[in-house]
mmCIF file of C-alpha atoms in Angstrom:
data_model
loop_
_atom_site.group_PDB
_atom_site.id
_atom_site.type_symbol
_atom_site.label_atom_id
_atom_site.label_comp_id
_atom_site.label_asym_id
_atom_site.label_seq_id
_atom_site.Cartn_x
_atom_site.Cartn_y
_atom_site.Cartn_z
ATOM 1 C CA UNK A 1 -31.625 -22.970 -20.535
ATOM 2 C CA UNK A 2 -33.216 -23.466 -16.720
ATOM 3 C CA UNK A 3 -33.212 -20.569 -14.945
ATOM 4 C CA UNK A 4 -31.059 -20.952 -11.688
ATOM 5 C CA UNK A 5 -32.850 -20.760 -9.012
ATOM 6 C CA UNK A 6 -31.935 -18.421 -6.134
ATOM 7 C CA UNK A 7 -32.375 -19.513 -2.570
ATOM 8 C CA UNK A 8 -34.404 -17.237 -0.479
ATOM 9 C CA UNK A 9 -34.356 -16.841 3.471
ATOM 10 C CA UNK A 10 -37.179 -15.748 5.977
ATOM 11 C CA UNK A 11 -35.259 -12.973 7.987
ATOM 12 C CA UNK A 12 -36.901 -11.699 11.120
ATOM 13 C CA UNK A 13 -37.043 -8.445 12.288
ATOM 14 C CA UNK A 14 -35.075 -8.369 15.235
ATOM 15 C CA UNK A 15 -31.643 -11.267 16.030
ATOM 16 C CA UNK A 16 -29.116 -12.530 18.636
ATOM 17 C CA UNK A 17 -26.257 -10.313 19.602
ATOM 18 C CA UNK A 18 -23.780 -10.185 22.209
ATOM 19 C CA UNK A 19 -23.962 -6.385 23.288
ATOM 20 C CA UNK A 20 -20.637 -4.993 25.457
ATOM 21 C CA UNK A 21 -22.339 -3.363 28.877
ATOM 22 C CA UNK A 22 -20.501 -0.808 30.887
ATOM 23 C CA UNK A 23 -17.403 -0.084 28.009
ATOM 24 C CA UNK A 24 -14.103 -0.485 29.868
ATOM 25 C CA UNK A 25 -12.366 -2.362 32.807
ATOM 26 C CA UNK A 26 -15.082 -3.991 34.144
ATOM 27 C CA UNK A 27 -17.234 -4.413 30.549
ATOM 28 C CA UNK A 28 -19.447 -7.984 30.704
ATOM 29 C CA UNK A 29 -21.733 -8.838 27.306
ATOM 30 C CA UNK A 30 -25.319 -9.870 27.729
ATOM 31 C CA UNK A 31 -27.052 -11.382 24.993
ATOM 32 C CA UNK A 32 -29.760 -9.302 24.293
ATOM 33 C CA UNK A 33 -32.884 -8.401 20.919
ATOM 34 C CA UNK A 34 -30.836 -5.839 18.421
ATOM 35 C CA UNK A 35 -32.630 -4.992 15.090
ATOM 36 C CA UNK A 36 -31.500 -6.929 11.625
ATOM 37 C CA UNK A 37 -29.785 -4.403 10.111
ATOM 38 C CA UNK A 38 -31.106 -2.734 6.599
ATOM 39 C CA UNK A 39 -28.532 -3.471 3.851
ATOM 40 C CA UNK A 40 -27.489 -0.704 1.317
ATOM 41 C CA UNK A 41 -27.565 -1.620 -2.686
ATOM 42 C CA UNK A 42 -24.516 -3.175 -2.933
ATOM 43 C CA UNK A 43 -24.241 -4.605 -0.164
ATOM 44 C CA UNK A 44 -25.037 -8.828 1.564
ATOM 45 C CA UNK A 45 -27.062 -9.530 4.392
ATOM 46 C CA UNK A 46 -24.830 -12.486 6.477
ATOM 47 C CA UNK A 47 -26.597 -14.549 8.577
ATOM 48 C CA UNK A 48 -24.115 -15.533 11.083
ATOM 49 C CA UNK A 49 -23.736 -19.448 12.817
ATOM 50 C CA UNK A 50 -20.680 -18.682 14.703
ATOM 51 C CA UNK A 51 -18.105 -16.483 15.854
ATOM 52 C CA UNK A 52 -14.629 -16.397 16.912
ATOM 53 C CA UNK A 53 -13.450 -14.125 19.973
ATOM 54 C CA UNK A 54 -10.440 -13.087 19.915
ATOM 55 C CA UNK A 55 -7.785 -10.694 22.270
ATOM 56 C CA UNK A 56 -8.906 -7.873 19.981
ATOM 57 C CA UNK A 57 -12.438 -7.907 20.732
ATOM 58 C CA UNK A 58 -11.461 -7.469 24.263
ATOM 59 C CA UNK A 59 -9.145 -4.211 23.757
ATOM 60 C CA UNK A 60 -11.908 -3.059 22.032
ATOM 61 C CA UNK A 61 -14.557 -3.620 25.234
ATOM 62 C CA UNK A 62 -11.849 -2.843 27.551
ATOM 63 C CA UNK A 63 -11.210 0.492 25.652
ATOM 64 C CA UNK A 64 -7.074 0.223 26.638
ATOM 65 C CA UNK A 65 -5.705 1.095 23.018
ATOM 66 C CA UNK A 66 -5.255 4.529 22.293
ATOM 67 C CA UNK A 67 -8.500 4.597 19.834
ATOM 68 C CA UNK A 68 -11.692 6.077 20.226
ATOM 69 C CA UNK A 69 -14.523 3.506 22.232
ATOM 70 C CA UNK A 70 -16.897 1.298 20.769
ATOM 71 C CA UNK A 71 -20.050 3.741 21.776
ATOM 72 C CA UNK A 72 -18.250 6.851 19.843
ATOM 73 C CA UNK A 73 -19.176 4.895 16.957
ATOM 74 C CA UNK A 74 -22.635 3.662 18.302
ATOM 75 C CA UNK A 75 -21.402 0.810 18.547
ATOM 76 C CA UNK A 76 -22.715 -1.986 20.574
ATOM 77 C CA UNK A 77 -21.391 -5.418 19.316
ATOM 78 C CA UNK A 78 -17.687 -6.400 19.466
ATOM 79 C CA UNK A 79 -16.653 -9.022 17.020
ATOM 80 C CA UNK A 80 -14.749 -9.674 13.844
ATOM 81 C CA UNK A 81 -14.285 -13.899 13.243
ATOM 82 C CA UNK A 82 -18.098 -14.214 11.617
ATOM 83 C CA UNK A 83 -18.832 -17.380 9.598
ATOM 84 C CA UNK A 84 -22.299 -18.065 7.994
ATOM 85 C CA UNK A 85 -24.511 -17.857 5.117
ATOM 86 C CA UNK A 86 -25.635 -15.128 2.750
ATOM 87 C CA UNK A 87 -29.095 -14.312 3.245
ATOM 88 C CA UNK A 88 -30.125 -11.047 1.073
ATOM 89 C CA UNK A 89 -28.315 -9.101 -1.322
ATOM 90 C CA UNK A 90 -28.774 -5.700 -2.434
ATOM 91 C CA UNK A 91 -30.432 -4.935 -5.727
ATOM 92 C CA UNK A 92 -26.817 -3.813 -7.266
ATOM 93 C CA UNK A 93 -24.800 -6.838 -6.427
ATOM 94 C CA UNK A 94 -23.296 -8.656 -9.141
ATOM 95 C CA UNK A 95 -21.932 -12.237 -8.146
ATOM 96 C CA UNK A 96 -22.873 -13.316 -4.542
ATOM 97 C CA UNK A 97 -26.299 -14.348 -3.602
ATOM 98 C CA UNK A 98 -28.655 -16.278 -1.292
ATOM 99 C CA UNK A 99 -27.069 -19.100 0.309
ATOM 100 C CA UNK A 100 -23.327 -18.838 -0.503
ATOM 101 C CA UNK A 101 -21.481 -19.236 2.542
ATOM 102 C CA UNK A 102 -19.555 -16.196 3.675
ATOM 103 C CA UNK A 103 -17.164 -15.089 6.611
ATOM 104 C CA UNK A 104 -17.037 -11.457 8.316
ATOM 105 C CA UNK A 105 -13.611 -9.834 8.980
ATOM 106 C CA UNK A 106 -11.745 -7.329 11.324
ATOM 107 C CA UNK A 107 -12.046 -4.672 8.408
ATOM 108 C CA UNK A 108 -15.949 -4.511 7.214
ATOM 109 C CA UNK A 109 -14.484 -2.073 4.666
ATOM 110 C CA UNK A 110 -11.892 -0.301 2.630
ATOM 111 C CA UNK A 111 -11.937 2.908 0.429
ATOM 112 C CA UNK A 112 -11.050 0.675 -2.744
ATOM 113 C CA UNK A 113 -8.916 3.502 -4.359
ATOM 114 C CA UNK A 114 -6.072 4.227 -2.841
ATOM 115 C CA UNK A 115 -2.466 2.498 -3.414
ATOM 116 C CA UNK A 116 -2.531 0.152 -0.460
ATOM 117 C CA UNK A 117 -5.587 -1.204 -1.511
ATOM 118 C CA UNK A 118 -4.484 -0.927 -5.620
ATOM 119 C CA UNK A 119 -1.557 -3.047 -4.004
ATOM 120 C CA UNK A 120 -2.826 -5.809 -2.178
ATOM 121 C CA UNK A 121 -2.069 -3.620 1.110
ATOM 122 C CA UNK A 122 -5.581 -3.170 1.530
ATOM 123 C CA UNK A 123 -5.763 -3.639 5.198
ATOM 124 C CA UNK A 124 -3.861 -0.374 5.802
ATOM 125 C CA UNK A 125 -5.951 1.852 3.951
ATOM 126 C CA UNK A 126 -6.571 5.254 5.873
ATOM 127 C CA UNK A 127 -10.479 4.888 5.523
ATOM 128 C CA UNK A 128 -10.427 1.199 6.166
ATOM 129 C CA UNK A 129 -13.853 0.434 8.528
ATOM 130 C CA UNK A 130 -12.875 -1.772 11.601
ATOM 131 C CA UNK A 131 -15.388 -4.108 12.377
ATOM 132 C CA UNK A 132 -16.756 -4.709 15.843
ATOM 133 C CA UNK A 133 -15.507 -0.829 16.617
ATOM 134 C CA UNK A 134 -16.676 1.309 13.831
ATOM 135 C CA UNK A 135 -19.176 -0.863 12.924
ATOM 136 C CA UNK A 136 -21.243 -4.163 14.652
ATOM 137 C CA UNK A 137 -18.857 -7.084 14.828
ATOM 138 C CA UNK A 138 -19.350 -10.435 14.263
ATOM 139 C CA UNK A 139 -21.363 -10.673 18.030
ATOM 140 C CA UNK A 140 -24.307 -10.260 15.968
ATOM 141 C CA UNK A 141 -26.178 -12.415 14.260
ATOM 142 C CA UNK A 142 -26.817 -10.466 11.347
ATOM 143 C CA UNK A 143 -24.533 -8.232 10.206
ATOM 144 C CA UNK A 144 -23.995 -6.375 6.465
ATOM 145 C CA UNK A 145 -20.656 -6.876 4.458
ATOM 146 C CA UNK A 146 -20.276 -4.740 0.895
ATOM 147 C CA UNK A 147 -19.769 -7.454 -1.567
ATOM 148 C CA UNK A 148 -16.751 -6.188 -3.084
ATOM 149 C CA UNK A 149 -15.454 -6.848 0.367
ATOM 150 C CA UNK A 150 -17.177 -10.479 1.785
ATOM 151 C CA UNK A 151 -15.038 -13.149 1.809
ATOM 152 C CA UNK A 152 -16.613 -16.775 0.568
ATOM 153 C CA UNK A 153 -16.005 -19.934 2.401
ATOM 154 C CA UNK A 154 -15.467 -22.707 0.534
ATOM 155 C CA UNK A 155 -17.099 -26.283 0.925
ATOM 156 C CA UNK A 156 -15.169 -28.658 3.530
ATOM 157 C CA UNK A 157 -14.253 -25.520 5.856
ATOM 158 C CA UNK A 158 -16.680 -25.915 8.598
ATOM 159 C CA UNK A 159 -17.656 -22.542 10.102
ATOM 160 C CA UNK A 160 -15.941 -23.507 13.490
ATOM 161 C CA UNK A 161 -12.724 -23.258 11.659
ATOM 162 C CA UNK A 162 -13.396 -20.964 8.969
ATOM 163 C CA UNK A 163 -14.761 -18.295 11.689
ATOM 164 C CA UNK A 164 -11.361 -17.890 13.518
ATOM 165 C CA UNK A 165 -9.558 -18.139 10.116
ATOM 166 C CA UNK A 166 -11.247 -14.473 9.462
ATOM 167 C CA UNK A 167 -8.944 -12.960 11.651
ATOM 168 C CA UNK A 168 -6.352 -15.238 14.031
ATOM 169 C CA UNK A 169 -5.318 -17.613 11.291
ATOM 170 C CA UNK A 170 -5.011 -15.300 8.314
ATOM 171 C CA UNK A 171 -3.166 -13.154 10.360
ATOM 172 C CA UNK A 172 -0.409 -14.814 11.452
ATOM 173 C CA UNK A 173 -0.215 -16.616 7.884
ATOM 174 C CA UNK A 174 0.194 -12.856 6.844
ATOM 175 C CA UNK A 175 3.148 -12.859 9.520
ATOM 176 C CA UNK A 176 4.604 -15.872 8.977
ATOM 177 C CA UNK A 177 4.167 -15.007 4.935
ATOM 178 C CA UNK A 178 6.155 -11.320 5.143
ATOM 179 C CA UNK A 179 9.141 -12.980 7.635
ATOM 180 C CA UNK A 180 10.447 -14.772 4.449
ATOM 181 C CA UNK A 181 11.159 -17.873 6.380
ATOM 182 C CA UNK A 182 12.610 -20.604 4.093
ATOM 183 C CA UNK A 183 11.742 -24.240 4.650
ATOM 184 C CA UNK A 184 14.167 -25.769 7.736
ATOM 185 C CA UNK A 185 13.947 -22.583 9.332
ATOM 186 C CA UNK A 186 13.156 -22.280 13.407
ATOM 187 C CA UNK A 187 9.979 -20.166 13.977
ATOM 188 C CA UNK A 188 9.403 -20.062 18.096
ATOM 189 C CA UNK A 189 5.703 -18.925 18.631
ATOM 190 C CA UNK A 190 5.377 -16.728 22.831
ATOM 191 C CA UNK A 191 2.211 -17.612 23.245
ATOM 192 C CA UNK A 192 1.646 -20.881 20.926
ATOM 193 C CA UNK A 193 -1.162 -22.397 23.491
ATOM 194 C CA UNK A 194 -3.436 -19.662 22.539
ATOM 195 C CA UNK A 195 -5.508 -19.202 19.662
ATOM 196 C CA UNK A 196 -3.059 -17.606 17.057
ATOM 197 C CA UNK A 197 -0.693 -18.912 18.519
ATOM 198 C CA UNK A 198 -1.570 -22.406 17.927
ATOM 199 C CA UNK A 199 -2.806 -21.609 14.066
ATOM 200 C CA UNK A 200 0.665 -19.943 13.578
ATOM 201 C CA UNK A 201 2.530 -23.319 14.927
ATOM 202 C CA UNK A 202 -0.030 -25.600 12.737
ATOM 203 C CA UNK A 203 0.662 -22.962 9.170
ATOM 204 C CA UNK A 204 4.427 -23.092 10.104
ATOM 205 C CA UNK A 205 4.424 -26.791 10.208
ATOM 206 C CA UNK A 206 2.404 -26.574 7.085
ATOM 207 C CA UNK A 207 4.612 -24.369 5.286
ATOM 208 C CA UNK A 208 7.999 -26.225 5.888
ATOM 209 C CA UNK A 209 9.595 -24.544 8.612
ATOM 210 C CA UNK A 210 10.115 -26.326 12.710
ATOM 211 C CA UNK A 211 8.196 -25.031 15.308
ATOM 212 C CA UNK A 212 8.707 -24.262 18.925
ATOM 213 C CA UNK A 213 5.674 -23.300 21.380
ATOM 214 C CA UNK A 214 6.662 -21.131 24.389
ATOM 215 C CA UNK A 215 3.270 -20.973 26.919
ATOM 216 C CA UNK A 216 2.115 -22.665 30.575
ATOM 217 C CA UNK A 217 0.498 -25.705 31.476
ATOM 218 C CA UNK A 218 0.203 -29.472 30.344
ATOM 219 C CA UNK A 219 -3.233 -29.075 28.120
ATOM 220 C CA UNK A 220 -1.426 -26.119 26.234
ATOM 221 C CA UNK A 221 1.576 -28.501 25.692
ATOM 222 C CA UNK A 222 -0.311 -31.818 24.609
ATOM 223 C CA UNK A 223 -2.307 -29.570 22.090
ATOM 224 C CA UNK A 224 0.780 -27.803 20.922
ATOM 225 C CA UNK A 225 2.449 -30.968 20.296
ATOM 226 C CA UNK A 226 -0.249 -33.787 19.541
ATOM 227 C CA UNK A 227 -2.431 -31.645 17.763
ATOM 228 C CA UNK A 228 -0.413 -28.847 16.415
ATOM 229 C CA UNK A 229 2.796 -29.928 15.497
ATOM 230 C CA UNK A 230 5.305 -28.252 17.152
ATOM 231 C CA UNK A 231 8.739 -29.943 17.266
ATOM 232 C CA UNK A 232 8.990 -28.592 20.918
ATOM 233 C CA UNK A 233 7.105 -27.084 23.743
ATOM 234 C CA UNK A 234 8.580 -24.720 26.446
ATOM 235 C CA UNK A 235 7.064 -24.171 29.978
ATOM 236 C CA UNK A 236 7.977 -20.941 30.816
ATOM 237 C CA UNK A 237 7.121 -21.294 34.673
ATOM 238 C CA UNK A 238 9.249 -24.550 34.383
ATOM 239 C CA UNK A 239 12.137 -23.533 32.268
ATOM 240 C CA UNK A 240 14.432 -21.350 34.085
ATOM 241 C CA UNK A 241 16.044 -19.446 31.114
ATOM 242 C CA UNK A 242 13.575 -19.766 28.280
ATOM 243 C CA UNK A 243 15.889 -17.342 25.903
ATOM 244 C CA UNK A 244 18.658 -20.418 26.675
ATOM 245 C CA UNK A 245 16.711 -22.975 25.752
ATOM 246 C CA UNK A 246 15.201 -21.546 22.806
ATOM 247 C CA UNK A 247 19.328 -20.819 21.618
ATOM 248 C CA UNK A 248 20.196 -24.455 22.231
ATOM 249 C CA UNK A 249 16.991 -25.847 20.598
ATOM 250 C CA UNK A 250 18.062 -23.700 17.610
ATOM 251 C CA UNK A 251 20.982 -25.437 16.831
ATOM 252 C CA UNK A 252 23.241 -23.543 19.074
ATOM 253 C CA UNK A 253 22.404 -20.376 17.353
ATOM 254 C CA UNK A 254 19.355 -19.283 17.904
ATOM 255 C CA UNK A 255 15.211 -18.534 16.253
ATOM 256 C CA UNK A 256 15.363 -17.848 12.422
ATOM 257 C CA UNK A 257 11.996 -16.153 13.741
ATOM 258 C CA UNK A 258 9.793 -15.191 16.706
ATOM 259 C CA UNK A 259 6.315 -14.171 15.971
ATOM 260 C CA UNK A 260 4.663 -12.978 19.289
ATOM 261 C CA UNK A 261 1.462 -13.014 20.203
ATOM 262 C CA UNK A 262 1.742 -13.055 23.837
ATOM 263 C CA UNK A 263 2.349 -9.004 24.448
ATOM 264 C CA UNK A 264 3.694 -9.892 27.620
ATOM 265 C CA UNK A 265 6.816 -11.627 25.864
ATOM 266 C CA UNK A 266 8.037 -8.630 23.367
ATOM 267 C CA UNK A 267 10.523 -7.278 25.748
ATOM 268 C CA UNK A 268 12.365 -10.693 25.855
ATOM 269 C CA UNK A 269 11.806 -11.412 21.995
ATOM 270 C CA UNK A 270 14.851 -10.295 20.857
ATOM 271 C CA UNK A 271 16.576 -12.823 23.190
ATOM 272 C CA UNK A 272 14.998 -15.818 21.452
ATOM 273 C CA UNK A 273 17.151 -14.781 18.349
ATOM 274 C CA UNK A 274 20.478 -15.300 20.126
ATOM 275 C CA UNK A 275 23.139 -14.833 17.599
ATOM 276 C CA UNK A 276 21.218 -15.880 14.385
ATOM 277 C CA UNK A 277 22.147 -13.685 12.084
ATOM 278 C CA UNK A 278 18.752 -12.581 9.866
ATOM 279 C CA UNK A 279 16.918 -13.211 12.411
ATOM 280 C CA UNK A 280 13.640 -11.539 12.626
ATOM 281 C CA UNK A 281 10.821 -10.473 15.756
ATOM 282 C CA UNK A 282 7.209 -10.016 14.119
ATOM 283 C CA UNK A 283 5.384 -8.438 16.283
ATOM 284 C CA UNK A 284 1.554 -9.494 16.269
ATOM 285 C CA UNK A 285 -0.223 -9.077 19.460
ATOM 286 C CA UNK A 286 -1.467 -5.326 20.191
ATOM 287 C CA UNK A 287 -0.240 -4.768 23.480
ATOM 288 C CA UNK A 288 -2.572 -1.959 25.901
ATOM 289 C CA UNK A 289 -1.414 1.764 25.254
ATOM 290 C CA UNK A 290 2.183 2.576 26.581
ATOM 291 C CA UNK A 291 2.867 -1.491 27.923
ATOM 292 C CA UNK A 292 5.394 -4.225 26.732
ATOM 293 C CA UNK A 293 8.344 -2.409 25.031
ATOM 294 C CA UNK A 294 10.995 -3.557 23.183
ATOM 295 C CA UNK A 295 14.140 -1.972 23.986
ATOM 296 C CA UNK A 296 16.178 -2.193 20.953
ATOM 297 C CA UNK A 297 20.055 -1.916 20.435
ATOM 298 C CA UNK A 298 20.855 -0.651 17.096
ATOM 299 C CA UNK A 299 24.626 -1.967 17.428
ATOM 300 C CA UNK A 300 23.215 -5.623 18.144
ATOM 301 C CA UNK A 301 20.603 -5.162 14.548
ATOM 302 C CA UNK A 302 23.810 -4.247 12.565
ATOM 303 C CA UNK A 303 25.979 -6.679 13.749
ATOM 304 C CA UNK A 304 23.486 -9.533 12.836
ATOM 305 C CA UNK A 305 21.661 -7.805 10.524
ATOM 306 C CA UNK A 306 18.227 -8.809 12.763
ATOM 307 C CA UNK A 307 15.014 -6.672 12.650
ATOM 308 C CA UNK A 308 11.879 -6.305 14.600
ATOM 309 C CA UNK A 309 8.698 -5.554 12.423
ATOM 310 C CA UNK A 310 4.915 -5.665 12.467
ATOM 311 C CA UNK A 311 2.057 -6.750 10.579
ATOM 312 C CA UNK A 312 -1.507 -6.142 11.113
ATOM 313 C CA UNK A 313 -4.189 -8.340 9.844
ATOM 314 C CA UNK A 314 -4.391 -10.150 6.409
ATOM 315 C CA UNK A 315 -5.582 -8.603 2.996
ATOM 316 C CA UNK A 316 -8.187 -10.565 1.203
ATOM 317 C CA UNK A 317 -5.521 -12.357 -0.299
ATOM 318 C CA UNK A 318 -4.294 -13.728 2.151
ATOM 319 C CA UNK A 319 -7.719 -15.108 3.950
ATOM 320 C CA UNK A 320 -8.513 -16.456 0.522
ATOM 321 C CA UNK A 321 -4.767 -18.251 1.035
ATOM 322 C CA UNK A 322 -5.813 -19.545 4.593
ATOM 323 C CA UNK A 323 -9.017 -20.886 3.749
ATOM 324 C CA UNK A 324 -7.384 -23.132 1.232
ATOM 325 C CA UNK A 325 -4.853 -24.728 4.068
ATOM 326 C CA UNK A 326 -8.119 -25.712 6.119
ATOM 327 C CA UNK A 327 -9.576 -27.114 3.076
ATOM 328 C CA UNK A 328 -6.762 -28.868 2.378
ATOM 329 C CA UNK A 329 -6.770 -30.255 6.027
ATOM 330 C CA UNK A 330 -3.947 -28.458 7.291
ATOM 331 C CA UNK A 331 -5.426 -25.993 9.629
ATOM 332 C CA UNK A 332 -7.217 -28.924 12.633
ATOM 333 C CA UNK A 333 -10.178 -27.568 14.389
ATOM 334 C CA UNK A 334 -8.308 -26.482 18.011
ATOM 335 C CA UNK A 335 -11.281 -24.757 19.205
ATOM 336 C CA UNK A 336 -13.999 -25.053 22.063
ATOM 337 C CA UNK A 337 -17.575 -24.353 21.662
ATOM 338 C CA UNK A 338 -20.047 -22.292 23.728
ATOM 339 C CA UNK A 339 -23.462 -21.941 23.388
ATOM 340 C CA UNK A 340 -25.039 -18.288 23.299
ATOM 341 C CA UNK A 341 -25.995 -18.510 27.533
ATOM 342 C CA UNK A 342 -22.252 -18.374 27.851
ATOM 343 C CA UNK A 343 -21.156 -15.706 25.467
ATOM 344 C CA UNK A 344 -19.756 -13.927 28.404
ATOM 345 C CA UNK A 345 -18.177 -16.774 30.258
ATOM 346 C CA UNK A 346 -16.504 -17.791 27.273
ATOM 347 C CA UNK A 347 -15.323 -13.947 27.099
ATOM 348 C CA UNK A 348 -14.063 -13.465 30.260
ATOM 349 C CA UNK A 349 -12.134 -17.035 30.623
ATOM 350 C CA UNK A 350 -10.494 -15.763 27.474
ATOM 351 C CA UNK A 351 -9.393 -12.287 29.537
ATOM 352 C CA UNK A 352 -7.957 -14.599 31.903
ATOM 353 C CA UNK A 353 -5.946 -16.599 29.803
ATOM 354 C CA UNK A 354 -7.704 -19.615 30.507
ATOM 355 C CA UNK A 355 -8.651 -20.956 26.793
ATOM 356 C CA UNK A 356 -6.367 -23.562 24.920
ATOM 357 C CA UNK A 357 -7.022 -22.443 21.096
ATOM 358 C CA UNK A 358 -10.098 -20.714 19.946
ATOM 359 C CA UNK A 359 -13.244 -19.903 22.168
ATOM 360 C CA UNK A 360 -15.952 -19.870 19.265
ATOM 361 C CA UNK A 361 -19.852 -19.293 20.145
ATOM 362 C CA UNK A 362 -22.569 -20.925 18.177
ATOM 363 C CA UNK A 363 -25.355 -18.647 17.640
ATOM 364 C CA UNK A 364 -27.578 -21.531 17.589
ATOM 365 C CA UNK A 365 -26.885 -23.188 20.440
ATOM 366 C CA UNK A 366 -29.345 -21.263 22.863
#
């Protein structure tokens, strides 16, 4: 029998990396020289072509959640929507090797052991490592995954799409997956114009239930539409009474679900639900410490048996399950490229809301 042969890569000693300068309010990120990182035995060696940037990654550079900063870890790379190849592996890994495409998520790491990760929960795990905070994110070029942990990319998922499917994708597919929507159902998406949003609204479509986009502006509403899917699109700085609208869309009634992504909109979620009964807020977008409440009245939950809950991002699972909707074409490439000479540009348009879909950065576009 041939032997297979095993692709090997030239890696140089030092890579591209978007590095966070002066942590908090007023952070920028200058592309600057790091080190390629040394990779433990059982660990890959990714060599990065793109990555997502996503709310997250702000918080993080911002330093506004209650969590420790960035440079507590040593930290200097934000980051966690990584696509790109395997380039090394270490001398104990099993199954992955040189050249297998691979993606980098928003947890490098779990502790394997314990019963959220023995039950598919892994993302919650106590010792889980998040990337980009406790460890380099996906801003550099090279980065190290543990194999047990790297998720593979499969053929036909370019890495513009497959980057952002690391975190925004997968993790409102998690949502969308634990609201127990049924086919039919009306899923209304604060914030569908931006990147999860807009996912979320395109996996809704995808999974049988009718979606409704609530965001600003006529670019947000053609892609929304056009692109998306959404049945319909509500202007909030047009409509006078979005919570009104969003009951009479809904047959009168009112969302089977809201999943929120725009923090701004969680005090007004429960509003979008009108009187459906079952009707559900999942709360996805991490609002800054102590901001955008929900006030809840218990009375109003018992009477139409609605709840508000949360998820965080996806297990493996579940990124596994959202890869295969962009293979199978269902997830379109909403997303708009920078080279590396605008890393922070495309950072700070993002901070002001100005991005339709994904900003992604191409690590090989100088």
């Amino acid at each position: 029998m041939a032997e297979e042969k095993v692709q090997t890569f030239e890696i140089p000693k030092t890579c591209k990396a978007g590095v966070v300068v002066n942590e908090g309010p007023d952070f920028h990120v200058e592309v600057q020289d790091l080190p390629v990182p040394e990779i433990g035995p059982s660990d890959v060696l990714i060599k990065l072509n793109v990555t997502g940037i996503c709310m997250s990654d702000l918080h993080f550079m911002l330093n506004d959640w209650a969590m420790p900063k960035m440079s507590v870890f040593g930290v200097k790379c934000a980051g966690h929507e990584g696509a790109g190849v395997i380039v090394k592996v270490g001398d104990q890994v099993k199954t992955l090797k040189p050249g297998m495409r691979a993606g980098y998520k928003p947890i490098q790491d779990t502790c394997g052991a314990c019963e959220h990760c023995r039950s598919g929960d892994e993302c919650y795990c106590a010792k889980a490592v998040t990337t980009g905070l406790m460890v380099d994110g996906s801003y550099k070029q090279y980065i190290v995954s543990p194999e047990r942990y790297t998720t593979l990319i499969p053929d036909g998922v370019s890495d513009y799409i497959a980057g952002p499917i690391m975190c925004s994708a997968s993790t409102i597919y998690t949502s969308i997956k634990e609201s127990n929507l049924k086919p039919g159902d009306w899923a209304v998406f604060p914030g569908g114009g931006g990147g999860v949003g807009m996912q979320g609204v395109q996996l809704a479509k995808a999974m049988g239930l009718r979606a409704i986009a609530i965001d600003t502006g006529e670019d947000k509403r053609k892609l929304c539409i056009e692109t998306a899917g959404a049945e319909h699109f509500i202007d909030f700085r047009k409509v006078e009474n979005v919570a009104e609208e969003v009951v009479l869309i809904c047959d009168g009634i009112g969302a089977h679900g809201v999943f929120v992504t725009a923090v701004q909109s969680y005090p007004t979620s429960l509003s979008l639900l009108g009187g459906r009964v079952g009707g559900k807020v999942m709360c996805i977008g991490l609002p800054p410490a102590g901001k955008h409440h929900i006030d809840v009245d218990p009375s109003a939950l018992c009477f139409r048996k609605q709840s508000v809950t949360g998820t965080i991002v996806s297990s493996l699972a579940d990124v596994d399950k959202t890869l295969e909707f962009a293979r199978r074409g269902l997830l379109k490439p909403i997303y708009t490229v920078y080279p590396l000479s605008q890393f922070n540009e495309a950072v700070q348009k993002l901070k002001r809301g100005e991005i339709a879909g994904r900003a992604v950065v191409d690590f090989n576009q100088e």
